[in-house]
Coordinates of C-alpha atoms in Angstrom, one line a residue:
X1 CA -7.1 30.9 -17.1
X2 CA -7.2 31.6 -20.9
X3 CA -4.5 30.1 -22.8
X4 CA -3.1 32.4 -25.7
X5 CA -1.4 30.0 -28.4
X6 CA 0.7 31.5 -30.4
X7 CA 2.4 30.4 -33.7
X8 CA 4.7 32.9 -35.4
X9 CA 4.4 30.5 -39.4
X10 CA 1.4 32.1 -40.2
X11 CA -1.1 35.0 -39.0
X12 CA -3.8 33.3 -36.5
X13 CA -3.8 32.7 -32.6
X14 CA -6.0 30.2 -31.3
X15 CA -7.8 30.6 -27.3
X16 CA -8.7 27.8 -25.1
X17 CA -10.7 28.4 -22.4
X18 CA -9.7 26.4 -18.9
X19 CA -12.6 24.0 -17.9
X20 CA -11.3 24.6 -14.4
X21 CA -11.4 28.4 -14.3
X22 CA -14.5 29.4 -12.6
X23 CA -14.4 33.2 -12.8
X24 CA -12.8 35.6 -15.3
X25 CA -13.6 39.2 -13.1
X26 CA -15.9 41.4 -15.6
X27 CA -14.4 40.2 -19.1
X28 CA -17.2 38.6 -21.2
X29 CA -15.9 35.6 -23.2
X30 CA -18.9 34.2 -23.6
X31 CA -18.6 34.5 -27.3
X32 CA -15.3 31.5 -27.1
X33 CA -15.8 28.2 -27.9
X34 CA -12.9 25.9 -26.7
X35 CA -10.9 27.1 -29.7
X36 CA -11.0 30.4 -31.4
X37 CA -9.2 31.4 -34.3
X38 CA -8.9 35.0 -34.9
X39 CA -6.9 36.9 -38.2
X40 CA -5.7 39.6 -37.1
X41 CA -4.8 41.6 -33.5
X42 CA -7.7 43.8 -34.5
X43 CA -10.1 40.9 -34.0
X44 CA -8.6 40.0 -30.8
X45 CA -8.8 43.5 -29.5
X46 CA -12.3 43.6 -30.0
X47 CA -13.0 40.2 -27.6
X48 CA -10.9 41.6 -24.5
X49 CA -10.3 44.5 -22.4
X50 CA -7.6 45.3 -19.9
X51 CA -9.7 43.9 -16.7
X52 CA -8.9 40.5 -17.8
X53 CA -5.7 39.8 -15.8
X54 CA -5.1 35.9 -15.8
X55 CA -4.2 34.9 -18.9
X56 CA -1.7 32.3 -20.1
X57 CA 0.2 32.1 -23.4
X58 CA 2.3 29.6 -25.2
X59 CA 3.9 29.2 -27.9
X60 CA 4.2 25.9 -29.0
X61 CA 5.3 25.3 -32.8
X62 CA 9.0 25.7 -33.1
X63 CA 10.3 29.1 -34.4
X64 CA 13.0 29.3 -36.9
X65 CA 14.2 32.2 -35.4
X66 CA 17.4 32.1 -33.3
X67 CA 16.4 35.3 -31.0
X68 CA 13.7 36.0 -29.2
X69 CA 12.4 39.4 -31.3
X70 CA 9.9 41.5 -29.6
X71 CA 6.6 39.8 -28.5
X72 CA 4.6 43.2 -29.1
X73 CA 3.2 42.1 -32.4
X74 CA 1.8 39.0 -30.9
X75 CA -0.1 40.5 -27.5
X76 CA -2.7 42.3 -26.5
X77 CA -2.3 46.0 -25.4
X78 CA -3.2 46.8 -21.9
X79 CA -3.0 43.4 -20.8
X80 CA -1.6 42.3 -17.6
X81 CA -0.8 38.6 -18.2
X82 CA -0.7 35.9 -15.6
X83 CA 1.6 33.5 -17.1
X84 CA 4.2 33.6 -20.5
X85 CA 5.2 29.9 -21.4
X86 CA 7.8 30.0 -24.5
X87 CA 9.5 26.2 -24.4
X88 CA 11.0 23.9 -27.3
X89 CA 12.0 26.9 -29.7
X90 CA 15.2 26.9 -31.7
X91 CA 15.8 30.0 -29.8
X92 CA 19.4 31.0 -28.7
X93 CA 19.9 34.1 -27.6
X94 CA 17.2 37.3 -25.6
X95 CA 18.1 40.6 -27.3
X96 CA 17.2 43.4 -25.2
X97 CA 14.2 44.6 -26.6
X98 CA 12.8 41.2 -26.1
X99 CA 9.9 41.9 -24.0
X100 CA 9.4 45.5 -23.8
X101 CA 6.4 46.9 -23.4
X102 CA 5.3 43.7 -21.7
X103 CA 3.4 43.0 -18.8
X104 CA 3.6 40.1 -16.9
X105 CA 3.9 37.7 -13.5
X106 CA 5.8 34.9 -14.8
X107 CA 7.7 34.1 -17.6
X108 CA 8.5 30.7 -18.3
X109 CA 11.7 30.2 -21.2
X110 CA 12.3 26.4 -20.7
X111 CA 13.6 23.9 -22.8
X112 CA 15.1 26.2 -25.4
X113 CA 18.9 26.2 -26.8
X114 CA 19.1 29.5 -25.1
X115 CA 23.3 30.7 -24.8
X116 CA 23.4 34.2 -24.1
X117 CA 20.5 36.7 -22.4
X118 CA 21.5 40.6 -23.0
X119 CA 21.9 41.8 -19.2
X120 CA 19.1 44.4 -20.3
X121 CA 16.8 42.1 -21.3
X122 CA 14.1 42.1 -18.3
X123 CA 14.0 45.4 -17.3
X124 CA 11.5 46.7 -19.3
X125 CA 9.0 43.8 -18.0
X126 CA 6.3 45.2 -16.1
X127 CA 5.4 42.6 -12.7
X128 CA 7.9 40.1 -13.0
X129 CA 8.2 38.6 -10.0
X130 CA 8.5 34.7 -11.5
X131 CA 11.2 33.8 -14.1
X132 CA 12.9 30.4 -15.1
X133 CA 15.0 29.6 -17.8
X134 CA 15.4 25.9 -16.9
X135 CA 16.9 23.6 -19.9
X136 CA 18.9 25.8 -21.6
X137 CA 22.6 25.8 -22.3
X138 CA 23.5 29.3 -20.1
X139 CA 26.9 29.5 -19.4
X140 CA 26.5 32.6 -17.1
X141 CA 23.5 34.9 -16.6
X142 CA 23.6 39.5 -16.1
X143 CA 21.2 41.5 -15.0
X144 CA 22.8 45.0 -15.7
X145 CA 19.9 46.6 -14.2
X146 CA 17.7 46.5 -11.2
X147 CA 14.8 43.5 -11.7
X148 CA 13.0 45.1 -9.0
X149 CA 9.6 42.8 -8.6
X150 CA 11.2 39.5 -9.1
X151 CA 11.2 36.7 -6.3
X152 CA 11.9 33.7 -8.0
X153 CA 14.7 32.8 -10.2
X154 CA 14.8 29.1 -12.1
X155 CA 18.5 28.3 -13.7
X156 CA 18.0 24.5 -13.5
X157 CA 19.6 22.0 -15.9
X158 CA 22.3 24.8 -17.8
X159 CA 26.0 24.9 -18.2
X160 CA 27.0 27.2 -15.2
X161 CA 30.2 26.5 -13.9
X162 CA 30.7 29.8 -11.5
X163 CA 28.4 32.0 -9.4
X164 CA 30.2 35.3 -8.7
X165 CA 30.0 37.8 -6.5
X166 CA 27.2 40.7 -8.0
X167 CA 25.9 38.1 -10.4
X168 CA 22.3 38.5 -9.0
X169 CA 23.2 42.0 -7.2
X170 CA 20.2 43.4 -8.9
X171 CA 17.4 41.2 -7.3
X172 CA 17.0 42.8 -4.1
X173 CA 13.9 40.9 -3.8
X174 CA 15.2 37.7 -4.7
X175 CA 13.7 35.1 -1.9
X176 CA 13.7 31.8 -4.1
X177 CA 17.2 31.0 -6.1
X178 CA 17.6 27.4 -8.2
X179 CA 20.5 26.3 -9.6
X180 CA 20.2 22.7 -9.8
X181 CA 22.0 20.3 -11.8
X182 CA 24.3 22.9 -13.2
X183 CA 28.2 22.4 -13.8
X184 CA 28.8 24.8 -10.9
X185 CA 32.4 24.2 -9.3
X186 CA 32.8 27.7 -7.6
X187 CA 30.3 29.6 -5.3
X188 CA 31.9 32.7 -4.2
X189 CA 31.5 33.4 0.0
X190 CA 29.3 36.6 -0.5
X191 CA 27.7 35.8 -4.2
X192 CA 24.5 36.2 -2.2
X193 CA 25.4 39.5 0.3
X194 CA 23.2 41.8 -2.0
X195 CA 19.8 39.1 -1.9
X196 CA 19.3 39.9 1.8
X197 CA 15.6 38.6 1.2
X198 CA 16.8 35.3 -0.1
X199 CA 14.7 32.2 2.1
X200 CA 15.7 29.6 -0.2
X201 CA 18.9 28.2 -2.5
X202 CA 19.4 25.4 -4.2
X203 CA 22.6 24.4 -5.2
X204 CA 21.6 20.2 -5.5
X205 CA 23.5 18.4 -8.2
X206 CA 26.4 20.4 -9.5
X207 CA 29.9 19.6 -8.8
X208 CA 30.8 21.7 -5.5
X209 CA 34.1 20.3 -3.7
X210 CA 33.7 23.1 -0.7
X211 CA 31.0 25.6 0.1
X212 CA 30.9 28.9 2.3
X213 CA 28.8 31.4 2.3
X214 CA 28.6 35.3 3.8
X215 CA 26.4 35.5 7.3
X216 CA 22.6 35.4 6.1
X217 CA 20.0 36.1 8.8
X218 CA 17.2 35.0 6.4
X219 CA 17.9 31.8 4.4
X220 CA 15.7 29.3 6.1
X221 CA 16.1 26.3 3.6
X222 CA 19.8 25.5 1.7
X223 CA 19.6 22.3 -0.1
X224 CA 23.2 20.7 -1.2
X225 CA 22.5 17.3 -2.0
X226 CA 24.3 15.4 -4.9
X227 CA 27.7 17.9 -5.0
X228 CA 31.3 16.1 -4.6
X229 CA 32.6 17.8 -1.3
X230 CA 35.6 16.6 0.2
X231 CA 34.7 18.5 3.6
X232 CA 32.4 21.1 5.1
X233 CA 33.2 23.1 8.0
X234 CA 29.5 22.6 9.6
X235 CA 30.0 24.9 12.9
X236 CA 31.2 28.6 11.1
X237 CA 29.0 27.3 8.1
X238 CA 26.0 27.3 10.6
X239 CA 26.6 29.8 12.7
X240 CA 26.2 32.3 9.3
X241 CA 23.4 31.3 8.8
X242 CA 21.3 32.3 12.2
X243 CA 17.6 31.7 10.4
X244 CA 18.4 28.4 8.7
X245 CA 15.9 25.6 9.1
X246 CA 16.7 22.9 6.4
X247 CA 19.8 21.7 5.5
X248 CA 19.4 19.1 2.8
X249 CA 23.0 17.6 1.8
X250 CA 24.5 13.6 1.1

């Protein structure tokens, strides 16, 4: 894996090669040492080509911006990336035009301030299929479009207090679903009855009283543990859920 640092206080990005990648398809990199510092996009350009798929980037100095702008000016054209790591920003709200034009398999946006995500802000993200926005203060999440590719959604450790009915209506492929140690009180029965590919939820740690959820032929692991409930109906709860195989709760 190549990791792509990225610092937005002045004009340079620095690579580091992964001792423990063994093969990079046909790209030539030959001409890196462990870190690189390039000027310009130009320069960068000229050391890459749109074979080379696995690529990581972070961004690790702070930003002093409070919304994610457009990552265009800092990536590669033609690049399909492997992994997008953008963590410990002063960054509070994605605008929609965040990530257009971008190409990637998962995004990582942990450990930001983030508040408020414009419901058109993933669309335009080519190959998503991996997305967490763990450690942020999100209230509620949109996705006002079809998200087509992604699989696995990350909400851990924000400030949910609901999930609604249609809130993820525009995953269809949605398989994986965390929202662990939330503030989530309320799960409504069918907030799930458009992820019919959803295998695994994880509600752990939030501050459920009662739980029910619209028959689901595929969840095979539901994990409950650490919530406040009073009772739980097991027989109609199970008999909903014809495929389930783990039922983690205390």
């Amino acid at each position: 894996i190549l990791v792509l640092l990225l610092s937005e206080s002045a004009n340079w990005v620095c690579f580091a090669l992964d001792a423990e990648a063994t093969s990079l398809g046909s790209c030539d990199y030959s001409c890196l040492n462990s870190e690189f510092e390039v000027e310009s996009e130009q320069s960068l350009l000229e050391l890459t080509n749109s074979q080379c798929a696995r690529i990581q980037i972070e961004c690790r100095q702070p930003s002093l911006n409070t919304t994610i702008e457009s990552l265009n000016k800092y990536l590669i054209r033609g690049i399909n990336y492997f992994r997008v790591v953008i963590k410990n920003q002063n960054y509070t709200e994605i605008g929609p035009d965040s990530f257009k034009g971008l190409s990637v398999n998962t995004l990582f946006l942990m450990r930001n301030r983030i508040q408020k995500v414009d419901g058109l802000a993933f669309i335009k993200i080519q190959s998503l299929e991996t997305l967490s926005l763990n450690q942020n203060k999100l209230r509620t999440v949109a996705f006002s479009r079809e998200v087509s590719l992604l699989k696995n959604l990350s909400l851990n450790s924000n400030k949910l207090q609901n999930v609604t009915t249609g809130m993820f209506e525009n995953l269809p492929n949605l398989s994986a679903l965390f929202l662990c140690y939330n503030e989530i009180e309320n799960v409504e029965r069918d907030a799930f009855l458009f992820n019919k590919l959803l295998t695994y939820l994880d509600l752990s740690g939030n501050k459920l009283k009662m739980f029910s959820i619209e028959e689901n032929n595929m969840l095979e692991t539901l994990k409950l543990n650490d919530n406040r409930f009073e009772t739980l109906a097991l027989g109609p709860f199970l008999s909903a859920l014809k495929n389930l195989k783990v039922l983690s709760m205390n």
